[in-house]
XYZ file of C-alpha atoms in Angstrom:
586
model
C 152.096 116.974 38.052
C 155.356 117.134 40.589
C 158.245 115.896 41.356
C 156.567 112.567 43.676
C 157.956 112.969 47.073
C 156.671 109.941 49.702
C 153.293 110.530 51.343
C 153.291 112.346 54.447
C 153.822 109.950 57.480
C 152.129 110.683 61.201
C 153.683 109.261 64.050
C 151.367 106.765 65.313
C 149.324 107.798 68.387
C 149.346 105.855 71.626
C 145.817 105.905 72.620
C 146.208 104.694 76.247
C 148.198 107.693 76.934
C 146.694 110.549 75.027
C 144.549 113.512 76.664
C 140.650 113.224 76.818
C 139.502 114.536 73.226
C 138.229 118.054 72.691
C 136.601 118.304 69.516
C 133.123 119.611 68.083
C 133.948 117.648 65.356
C 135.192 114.655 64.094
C 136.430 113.992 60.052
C 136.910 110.746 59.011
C 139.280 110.199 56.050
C 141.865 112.713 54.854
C 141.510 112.422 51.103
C 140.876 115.715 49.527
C 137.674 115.983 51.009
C 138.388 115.369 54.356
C 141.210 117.421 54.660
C 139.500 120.577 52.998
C 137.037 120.550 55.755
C 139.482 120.255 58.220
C 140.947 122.767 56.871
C 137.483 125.155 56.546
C 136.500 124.315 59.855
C 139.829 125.302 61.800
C 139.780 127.951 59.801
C 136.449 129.136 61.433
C 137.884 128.319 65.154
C 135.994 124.653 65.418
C 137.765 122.087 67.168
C 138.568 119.257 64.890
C 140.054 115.606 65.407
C 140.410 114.232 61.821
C 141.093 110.496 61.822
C 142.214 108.209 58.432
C 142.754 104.384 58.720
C 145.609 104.319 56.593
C 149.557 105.054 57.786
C 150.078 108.081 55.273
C 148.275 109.785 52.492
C 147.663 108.302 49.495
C 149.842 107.376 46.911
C 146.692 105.885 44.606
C 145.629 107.093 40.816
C 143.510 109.142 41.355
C 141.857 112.967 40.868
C 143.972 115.296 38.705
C 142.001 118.109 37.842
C 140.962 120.907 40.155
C 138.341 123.431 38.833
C 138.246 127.073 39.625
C 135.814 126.859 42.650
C 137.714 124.095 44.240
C 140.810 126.736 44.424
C 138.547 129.407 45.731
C 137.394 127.306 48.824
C 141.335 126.575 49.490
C 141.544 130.781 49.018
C 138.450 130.582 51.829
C 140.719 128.893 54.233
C 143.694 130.896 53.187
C 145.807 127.858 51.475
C 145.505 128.700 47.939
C 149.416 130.231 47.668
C 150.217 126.729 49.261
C 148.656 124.679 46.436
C 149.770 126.426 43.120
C 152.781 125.066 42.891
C 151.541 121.332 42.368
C 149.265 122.793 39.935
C 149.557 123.537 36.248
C 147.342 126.470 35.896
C 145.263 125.185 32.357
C 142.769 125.884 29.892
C 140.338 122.991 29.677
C 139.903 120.237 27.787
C 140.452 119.155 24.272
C 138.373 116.714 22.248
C 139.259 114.969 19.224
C 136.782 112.869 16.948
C 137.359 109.579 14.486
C 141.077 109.383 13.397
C 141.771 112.117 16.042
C 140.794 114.700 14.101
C 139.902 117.743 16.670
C 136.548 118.596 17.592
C 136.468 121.321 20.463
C 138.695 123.206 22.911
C 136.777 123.650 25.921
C 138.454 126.469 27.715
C 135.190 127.169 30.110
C 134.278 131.254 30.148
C 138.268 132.062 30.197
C 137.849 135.306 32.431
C 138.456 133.678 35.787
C 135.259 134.273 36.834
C 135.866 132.919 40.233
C 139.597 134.690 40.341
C 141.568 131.164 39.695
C 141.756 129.366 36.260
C 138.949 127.542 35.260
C 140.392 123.978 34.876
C 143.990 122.889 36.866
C 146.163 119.494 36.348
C 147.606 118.002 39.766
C 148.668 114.637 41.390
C 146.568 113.842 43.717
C 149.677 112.668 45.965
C 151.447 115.720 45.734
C 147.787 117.816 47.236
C 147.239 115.706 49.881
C 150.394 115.709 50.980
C 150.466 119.832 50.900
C 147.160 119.812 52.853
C 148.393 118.235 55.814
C 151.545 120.083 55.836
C 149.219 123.017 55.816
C 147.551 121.812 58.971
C 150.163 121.833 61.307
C 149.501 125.640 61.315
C 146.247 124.875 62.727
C 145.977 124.564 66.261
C 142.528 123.578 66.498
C 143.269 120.293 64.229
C 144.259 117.104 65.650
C 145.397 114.611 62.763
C 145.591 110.836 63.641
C 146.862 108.430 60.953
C 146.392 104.765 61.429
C 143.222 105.158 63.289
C 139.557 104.645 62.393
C 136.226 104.931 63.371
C 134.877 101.258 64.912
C 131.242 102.961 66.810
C 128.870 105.565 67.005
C 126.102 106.680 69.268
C 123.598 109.568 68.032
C 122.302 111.880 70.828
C 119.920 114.926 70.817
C 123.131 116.979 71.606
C 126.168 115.157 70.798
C 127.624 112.143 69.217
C 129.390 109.024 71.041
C 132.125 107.524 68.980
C 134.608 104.898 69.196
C 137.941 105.541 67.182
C 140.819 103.250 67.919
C 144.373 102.123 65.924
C 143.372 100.823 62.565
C 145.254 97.293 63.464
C 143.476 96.761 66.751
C 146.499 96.728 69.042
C 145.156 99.210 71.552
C 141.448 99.746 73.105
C 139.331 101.848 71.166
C 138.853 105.417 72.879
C 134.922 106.567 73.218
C 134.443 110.593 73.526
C 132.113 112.670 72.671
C 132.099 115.122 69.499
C 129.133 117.438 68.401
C 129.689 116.712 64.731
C 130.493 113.447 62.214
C 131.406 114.429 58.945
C 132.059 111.081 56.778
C 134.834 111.981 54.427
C 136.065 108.236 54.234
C 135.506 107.179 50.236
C 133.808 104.925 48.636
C 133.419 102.371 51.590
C 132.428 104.619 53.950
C 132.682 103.131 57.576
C 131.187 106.456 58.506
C 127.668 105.847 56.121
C 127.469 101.747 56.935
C 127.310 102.361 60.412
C 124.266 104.752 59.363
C 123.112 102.255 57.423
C 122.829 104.663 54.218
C 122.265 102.970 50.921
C 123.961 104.573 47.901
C 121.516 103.944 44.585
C 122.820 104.111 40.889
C 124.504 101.876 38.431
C 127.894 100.721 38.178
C 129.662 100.048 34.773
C 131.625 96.999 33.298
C 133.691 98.519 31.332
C 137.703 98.162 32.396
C 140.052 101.295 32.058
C 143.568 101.486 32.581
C 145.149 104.163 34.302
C 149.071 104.987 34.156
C 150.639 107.708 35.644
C 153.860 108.341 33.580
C 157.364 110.374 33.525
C 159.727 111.763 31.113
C 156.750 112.440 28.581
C 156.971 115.256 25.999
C 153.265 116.369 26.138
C 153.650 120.333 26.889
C 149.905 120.901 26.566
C 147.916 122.967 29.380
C 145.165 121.099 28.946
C 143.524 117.463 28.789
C 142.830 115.324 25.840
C 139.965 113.183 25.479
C 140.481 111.259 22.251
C 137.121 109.483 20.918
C 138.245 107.684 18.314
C 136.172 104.348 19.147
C 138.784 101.886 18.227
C 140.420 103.287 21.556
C 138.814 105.880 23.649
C 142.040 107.388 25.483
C 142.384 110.336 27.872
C 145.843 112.106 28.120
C 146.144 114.744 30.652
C 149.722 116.491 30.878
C 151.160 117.685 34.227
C 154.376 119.324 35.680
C 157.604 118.399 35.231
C 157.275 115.888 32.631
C 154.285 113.958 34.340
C 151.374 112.581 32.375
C 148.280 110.775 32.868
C 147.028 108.625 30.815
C 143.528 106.447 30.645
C 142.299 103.555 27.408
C 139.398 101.922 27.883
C 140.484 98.168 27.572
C 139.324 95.324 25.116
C 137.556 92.296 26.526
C 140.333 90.110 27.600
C 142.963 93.176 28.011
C 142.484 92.995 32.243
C 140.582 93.128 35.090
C 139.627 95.162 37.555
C 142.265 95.372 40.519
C 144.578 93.742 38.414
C 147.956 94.801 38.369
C 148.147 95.773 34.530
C 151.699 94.126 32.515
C 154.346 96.487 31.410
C 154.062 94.964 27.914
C 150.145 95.837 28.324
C 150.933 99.707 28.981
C 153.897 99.936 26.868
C 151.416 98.965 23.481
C 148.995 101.413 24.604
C 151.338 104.299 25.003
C 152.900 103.451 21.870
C 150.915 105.715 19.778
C 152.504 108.588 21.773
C 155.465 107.719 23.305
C 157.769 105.443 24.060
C 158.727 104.117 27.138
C 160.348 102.203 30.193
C 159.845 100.736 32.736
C 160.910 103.440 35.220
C 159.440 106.011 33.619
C 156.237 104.021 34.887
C 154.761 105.282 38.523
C 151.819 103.494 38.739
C 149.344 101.623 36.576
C 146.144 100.453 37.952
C 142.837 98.913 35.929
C 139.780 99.516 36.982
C 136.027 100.022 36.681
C 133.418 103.362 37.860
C 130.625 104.003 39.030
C 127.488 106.666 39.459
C 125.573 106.431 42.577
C 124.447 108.843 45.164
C 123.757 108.249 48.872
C 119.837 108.293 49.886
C 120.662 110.714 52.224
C 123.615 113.375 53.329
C 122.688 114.260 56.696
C 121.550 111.870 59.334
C 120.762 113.493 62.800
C 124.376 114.661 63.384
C 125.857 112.946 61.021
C 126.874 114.020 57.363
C 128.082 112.646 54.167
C 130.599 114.234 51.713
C 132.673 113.420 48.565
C 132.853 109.670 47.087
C 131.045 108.664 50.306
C 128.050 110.755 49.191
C 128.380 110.324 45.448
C 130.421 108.299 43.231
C 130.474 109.372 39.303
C 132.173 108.517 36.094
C 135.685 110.538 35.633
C 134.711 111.879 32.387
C 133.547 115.614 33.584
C 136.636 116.024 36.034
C 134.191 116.649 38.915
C 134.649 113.709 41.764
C 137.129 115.524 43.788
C 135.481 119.055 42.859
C 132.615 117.518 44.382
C 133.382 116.491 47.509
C 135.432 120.294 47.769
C 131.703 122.073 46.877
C 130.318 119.208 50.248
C 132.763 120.841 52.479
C 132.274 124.320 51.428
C 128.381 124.222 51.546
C 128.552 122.462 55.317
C 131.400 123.337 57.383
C 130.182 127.521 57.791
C 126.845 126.017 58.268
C 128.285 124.157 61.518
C 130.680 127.188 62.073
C 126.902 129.062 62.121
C 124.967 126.554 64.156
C 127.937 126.100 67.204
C 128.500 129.740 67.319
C 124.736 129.847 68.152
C 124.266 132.064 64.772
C 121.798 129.535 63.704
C 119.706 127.017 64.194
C 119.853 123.076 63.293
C 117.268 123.785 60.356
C 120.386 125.830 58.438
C 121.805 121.895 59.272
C 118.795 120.207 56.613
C 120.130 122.358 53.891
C 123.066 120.975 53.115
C 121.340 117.537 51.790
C 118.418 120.181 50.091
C 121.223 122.367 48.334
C 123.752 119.301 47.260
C 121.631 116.613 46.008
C 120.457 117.963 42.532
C 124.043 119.305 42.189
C 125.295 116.182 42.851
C 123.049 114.423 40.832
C 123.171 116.159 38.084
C 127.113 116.029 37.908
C 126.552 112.331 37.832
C 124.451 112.428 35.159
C 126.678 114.666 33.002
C 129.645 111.944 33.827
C 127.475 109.393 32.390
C 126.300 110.817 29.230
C 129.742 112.252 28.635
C 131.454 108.932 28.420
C 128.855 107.550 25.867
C 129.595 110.734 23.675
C 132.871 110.929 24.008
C 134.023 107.937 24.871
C 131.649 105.942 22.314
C 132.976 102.477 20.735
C 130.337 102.696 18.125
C 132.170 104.071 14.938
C 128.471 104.901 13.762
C 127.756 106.924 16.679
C 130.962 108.556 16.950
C 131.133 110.076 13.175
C 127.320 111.178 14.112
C 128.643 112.927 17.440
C 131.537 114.216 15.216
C 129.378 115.798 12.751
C 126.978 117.646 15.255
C 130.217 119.096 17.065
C 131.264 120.364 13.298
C 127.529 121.585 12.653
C 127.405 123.296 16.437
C 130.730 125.159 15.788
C 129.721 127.012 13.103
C 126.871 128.729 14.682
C 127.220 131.276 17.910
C 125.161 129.626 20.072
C 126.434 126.278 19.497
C 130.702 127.424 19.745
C 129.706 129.359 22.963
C 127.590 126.226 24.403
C 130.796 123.947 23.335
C 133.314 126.231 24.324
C 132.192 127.791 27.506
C 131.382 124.123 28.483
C 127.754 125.444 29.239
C 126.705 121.754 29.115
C 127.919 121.681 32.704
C 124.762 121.216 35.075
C 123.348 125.057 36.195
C 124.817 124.749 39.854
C 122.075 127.394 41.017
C 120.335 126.693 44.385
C 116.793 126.816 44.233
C 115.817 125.219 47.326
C 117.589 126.233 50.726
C 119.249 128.831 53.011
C 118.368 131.394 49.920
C 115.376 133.662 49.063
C 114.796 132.931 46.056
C 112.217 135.749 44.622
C 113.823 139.352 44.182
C 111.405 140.716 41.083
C 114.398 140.743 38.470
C 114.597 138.422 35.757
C 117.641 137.142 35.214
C 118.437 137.017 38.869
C 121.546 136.217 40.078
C 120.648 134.601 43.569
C 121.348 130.725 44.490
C 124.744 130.837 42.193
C 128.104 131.580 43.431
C 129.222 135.328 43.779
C 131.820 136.097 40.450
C 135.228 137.034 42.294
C 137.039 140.344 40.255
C 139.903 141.603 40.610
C 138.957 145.289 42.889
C 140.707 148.379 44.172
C 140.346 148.218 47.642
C 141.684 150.880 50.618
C 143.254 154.599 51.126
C 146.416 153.238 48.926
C 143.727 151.592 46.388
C 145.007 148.451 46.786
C 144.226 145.661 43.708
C 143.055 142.502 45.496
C 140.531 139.537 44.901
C 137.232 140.271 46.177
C 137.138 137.386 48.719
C 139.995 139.267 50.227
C 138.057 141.961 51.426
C 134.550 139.859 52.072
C 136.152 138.200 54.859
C 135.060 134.661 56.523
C 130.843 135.376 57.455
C 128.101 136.706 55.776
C 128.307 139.984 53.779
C 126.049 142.519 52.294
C 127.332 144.440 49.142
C 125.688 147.647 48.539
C 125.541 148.719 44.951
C 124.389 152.337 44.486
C 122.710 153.054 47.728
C 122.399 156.056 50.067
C 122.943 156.332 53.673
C 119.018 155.666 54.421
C 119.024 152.726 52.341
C 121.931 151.646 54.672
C 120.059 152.528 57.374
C 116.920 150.576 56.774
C 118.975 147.568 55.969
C 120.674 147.480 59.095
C 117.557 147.813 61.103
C 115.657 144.994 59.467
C 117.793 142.422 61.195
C 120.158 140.663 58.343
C 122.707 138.216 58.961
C 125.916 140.021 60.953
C 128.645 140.276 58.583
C 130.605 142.532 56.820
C 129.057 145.540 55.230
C 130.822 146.265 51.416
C 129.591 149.242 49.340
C 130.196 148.731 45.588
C 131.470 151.715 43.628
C 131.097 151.950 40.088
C 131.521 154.251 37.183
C 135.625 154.059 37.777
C 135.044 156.709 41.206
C 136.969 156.693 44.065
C 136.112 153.988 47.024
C 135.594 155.919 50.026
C 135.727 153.898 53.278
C 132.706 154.648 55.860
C 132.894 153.856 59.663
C 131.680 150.532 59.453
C 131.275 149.891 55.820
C 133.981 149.581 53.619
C 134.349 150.132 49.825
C 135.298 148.504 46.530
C 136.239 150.120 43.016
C 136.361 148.159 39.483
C 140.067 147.505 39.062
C 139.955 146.173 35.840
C 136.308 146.890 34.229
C 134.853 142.918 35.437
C 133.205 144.965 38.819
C 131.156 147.200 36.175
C 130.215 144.163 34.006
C 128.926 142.229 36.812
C 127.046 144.926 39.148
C 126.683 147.571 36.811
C 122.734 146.166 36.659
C 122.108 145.904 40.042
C 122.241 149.884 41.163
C 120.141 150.323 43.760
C 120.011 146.504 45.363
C 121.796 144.854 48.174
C 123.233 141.259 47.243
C 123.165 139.664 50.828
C 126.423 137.168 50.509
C 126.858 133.469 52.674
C 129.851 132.464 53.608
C 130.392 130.026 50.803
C 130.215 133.092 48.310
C 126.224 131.311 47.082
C 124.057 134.734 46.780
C 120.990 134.327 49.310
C 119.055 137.410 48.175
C 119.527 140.656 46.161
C 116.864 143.236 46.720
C 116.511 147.059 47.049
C 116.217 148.347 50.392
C 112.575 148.410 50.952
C 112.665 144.789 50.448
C 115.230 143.931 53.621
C 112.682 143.520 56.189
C 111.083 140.718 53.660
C 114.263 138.990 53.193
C 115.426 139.275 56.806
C 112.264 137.196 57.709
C 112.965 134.519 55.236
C 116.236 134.220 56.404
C 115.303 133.818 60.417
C 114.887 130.388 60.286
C 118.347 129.786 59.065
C 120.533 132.938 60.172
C 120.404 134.996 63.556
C 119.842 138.974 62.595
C 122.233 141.615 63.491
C 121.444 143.527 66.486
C 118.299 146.629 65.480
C 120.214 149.657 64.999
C 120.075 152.661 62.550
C 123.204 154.482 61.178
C 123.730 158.020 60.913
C 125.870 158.757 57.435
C 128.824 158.489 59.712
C 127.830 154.819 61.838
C 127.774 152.036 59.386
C 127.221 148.752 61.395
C 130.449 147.300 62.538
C 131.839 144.596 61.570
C 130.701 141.167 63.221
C 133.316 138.601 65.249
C 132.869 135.292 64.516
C 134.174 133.476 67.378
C 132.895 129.788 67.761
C 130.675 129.461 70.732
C 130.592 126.086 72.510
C 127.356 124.417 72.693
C 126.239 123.826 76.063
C 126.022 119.748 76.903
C 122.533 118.400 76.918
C 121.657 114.949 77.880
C 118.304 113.373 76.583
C 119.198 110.196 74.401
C 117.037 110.299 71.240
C 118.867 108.250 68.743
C 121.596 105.711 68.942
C 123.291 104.281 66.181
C 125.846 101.729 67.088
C 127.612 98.911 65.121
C 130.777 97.806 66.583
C 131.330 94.558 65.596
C 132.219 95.673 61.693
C 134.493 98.094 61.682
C 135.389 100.133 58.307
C 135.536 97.842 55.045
């Protein structure tokens, strides 16, 4: 973790004063989540008003690990070189048994499959703060601190809504915004005013959190030590930052409660000493794993903690709510460019809920393995990890962390049947390292895919081009995949990729003679040879508009597709309305 530097202050807004809002959307909350799809959605040209009731960005305990795909959606909206510095690129997680004796080093698949490191340390301070920096280079973003959402109105076409200073001292502004996306935490102003329950469980149990500096820990990865006498997780970080979590006795503290010095100094005893300066914060508190009954009402949607709320022992709340905006904010990008229809809309709830869910669940079951207080159950768990590492199956299952839930969609904007087994559609698109361009350029594959749809070509001839552009796929970019270490040759409106460092070979080299049609979110809709593209264009129609009918000659490839945001045109029938006013956000 870095050096702290204060959170990032916004000049508070005079409302009375400012110009009529013009925004497609509006975010409420800039945690993480909230500022990632501000970020996504400028990105694709949407205009954005992003509104958080508190002066500045956090300064909480909170998230400190971002995964692999997390830094891939920052690479999507092109502030991934922004965000490494606050990061200590790691290698997973640790676990150590009864009298911290060590168990497993779960390092994930270790070959950057998605072209970042697999598990990444941070402050959650220190990311927030670099997100809105980043957003002052984004002229479609509007940022407003101190402000929150008090009303909102749901029409066929658009949604009324009533934002206003958070302390009341000016009259609250009504405008009109095509878009909610609630982004606002656990007490989500955005979901009570929707009346959304959230169903689950919440847990009694009483951690203690302190965020520490000056700490010798050098390790590039977290700790979780199960000893039951104290379940602790250490986490390491930059510059002599470290995070550190026990699980407190009955009597130890509360939740809420400011934690004692003397209390946190005992803790940390066992691994360092300490003072109280070297002390940034210390919080205790409790979790909890519940999940909203729904994501999307009309046009309103939920992401992150207010969507889903989960233990912390799987590292996956923030990643979460980074995987919401990525799977939403090109399907708006879609639907106001008039690309697609509302239905694309249903598919966020469709393709995040299991997801979700099943991250939850992991979270749960995780802490009663790992962070067990039975000494029974603990030397059990300790001797199946011992068994499980001596076989293949079980180091690989262990080590590769493939207990993580299978994030495949089966349901959604994807078609799922192809006639391989083994298919690779519904998961996420591997990202290797490929030569690229007349001066064979070695870049990430995202690089060349662009910001829309794309349709890689993997041993295919100029008919099989040709029939794929005239059955009416999603516009996009058009990327033929070379293999066998030849040459990429460009092609008027196709381009071409080479393996740079054998991972292109390993991951196509069984797919000659298929198309893999690409979203933007990098999830593979279909993959399917080229007799099979009328098929999968129909699937898609519901969801995706088809590029204009046209055949290519060898030396025509379709060209490539502008995505320029188109601005809904105004209706005005009233179906819905939604308003609470008199509560205002918790």
């Amino acid at each position: 973790m870095s050096n702290p530097q204060p959170p990032h202050p916004e000049p508070q807004r005079r409302f009375a004063s400012a110009a009529p809002v013009q925004a497609d959307a509006l975010v409420v909350g800039a945690g993480p989540t909230g500022l990632t799809a501000a970020h996504l959605l400028g990105s694709f040209g949407i205009r954005v008003l992003l509104v958080e009731r508190n002066p500045t960005t956090s300064n909480d305990a909170k998230a400190i690990s971002l995964d692999d795909e997390s830094l891939r959606t920052l690479q999507s909206a092109g502030i991934d070189g922004a965000v490494y510095p606050i990061i200590v690129p790691g290698t997973g997680t640790k676990y150590f048994g009864v009298g911290g004796r060590p168990l497993v080093h779960a390092r994930g698949l270790g070959d950057q499959r998605f072209g970042h490191p697999f598990k990444n340390p941070f402050a959650q301070p220190d990311l927030e703060r670099v997100l809105v920096e980043e957003l002052r280079g984004r002229p479609d973003v509007e940022t407003r601190f101190r402000t929150r959402l008090f009303s909102l109105e749901q029409h066929s076409d658009r949604v009324r809504v009533g934002v206003g200073p958070s302390d009341g001292t000016e009259p609250v502004e009504h405008f009109d915004v095509s878009y909610v996306l609630g982004c606002d935490g656990g007490r989500s102003t955005v979901r009570e005013l929707l009346s959304i329950p959230m169903r689950g469980r919440s847990f009694p149990d009483v951690w203690l959190v302190a965020d520490t500096v000056g700490d010798p820990h050098d390790q590039r990865y977290g700790m979780h030590m199960g000893d039951p006498s104290r379940p602790t997780v250490i986490v390491p970080g930059r510059d002599g930052r470290c995070r550190y979590e026990f699980l407190l006795h009955p009597g130890e503290g509360l939740p809420g409660d400011p934690p004692s010095f003397e209390l946190v100094r005992d803790l940390l005893r066992p691994y360092r000493e300490i003072t109280p300066d070297q002390v940034e914060r210390a919080v205790s508190y409790t979790f909890h794993a519940l999940l909203a009954d729904r994501l999307r009402d009309g046009r309103c949607f939920l992401l992150g903690d207010a969507a889903h709320m989960m233990p912390p022992f799987a590292g996956q709340g923030l990643n979460s709510g980074v995987r919401d905006a990525a799977n939403l904010c090109w399907k708006l990008a879609d639907v106001l460019a008039g690309r697609s229809g509302d239905t694309l809309l249903d598919t966020y709830d469709t393709e995040r809920r299991p997801h979700a869910q099943a991250v939850i669940d992991l979270s749960v079951r995780l802490g009663r393995i790992v962070m067990t207080t039975s000494r029974g159950r603990a030397r059990l768990r300790d001797l199946l990890v011992r068994i499980a590492m001596h076989t293949p199956q079980g180091r690989r299952y262990l080590t590769e962390m493939r207990y993580r839930p299978n994030s495949r969609v089966r349901s959604g904007a994807v078609v799922p049947f192809d006639g391989k087994k083994g298919s690779p559609v519904g998961t996420s698109l591997p990202q290797p390292r490929v030569l690229h361009g007349p001066q064979l350029q070695v870049t990430r594959l995202d690089n060349v895919l662009g910001r829309g749809w794309s349709l890689l070509g993997v041993g295919l001839t100029d008919g099989d081009w040709n029939t794929a552009a005239r059955a009416g796929l999603p516009a996009g970019k058009r990327v033929s995949v070379v293999l066998d270490d030849r040459y990429p040759r460009d092609r008027p409106g196709r381009t071409a990729v080479a393996d740079a460092d054998g991972r292109l070979q390993a991951l196509f080299g069984g797919l000659t003679g298929h198309f893999l049609l690409v979203r933007p979110d990098r999830l593979i809709a279909a993959v399917f040879p080229a007799d099979q593209a009328e098929r999968v264009s129909h699937s898609l129609r519901r969801f995706a508009a088809p590029a204009r009918d046209v055949s290519l000659a060898a030396s025509d490839g379709p060209a490539e597709t502008s995505h320029e945001v188109v601005r809904p045109r105004p209706a005005h029938t009233l179906t819905k309305s939604v308003s609470k006013t008199q509560g205002g956000p918790r």
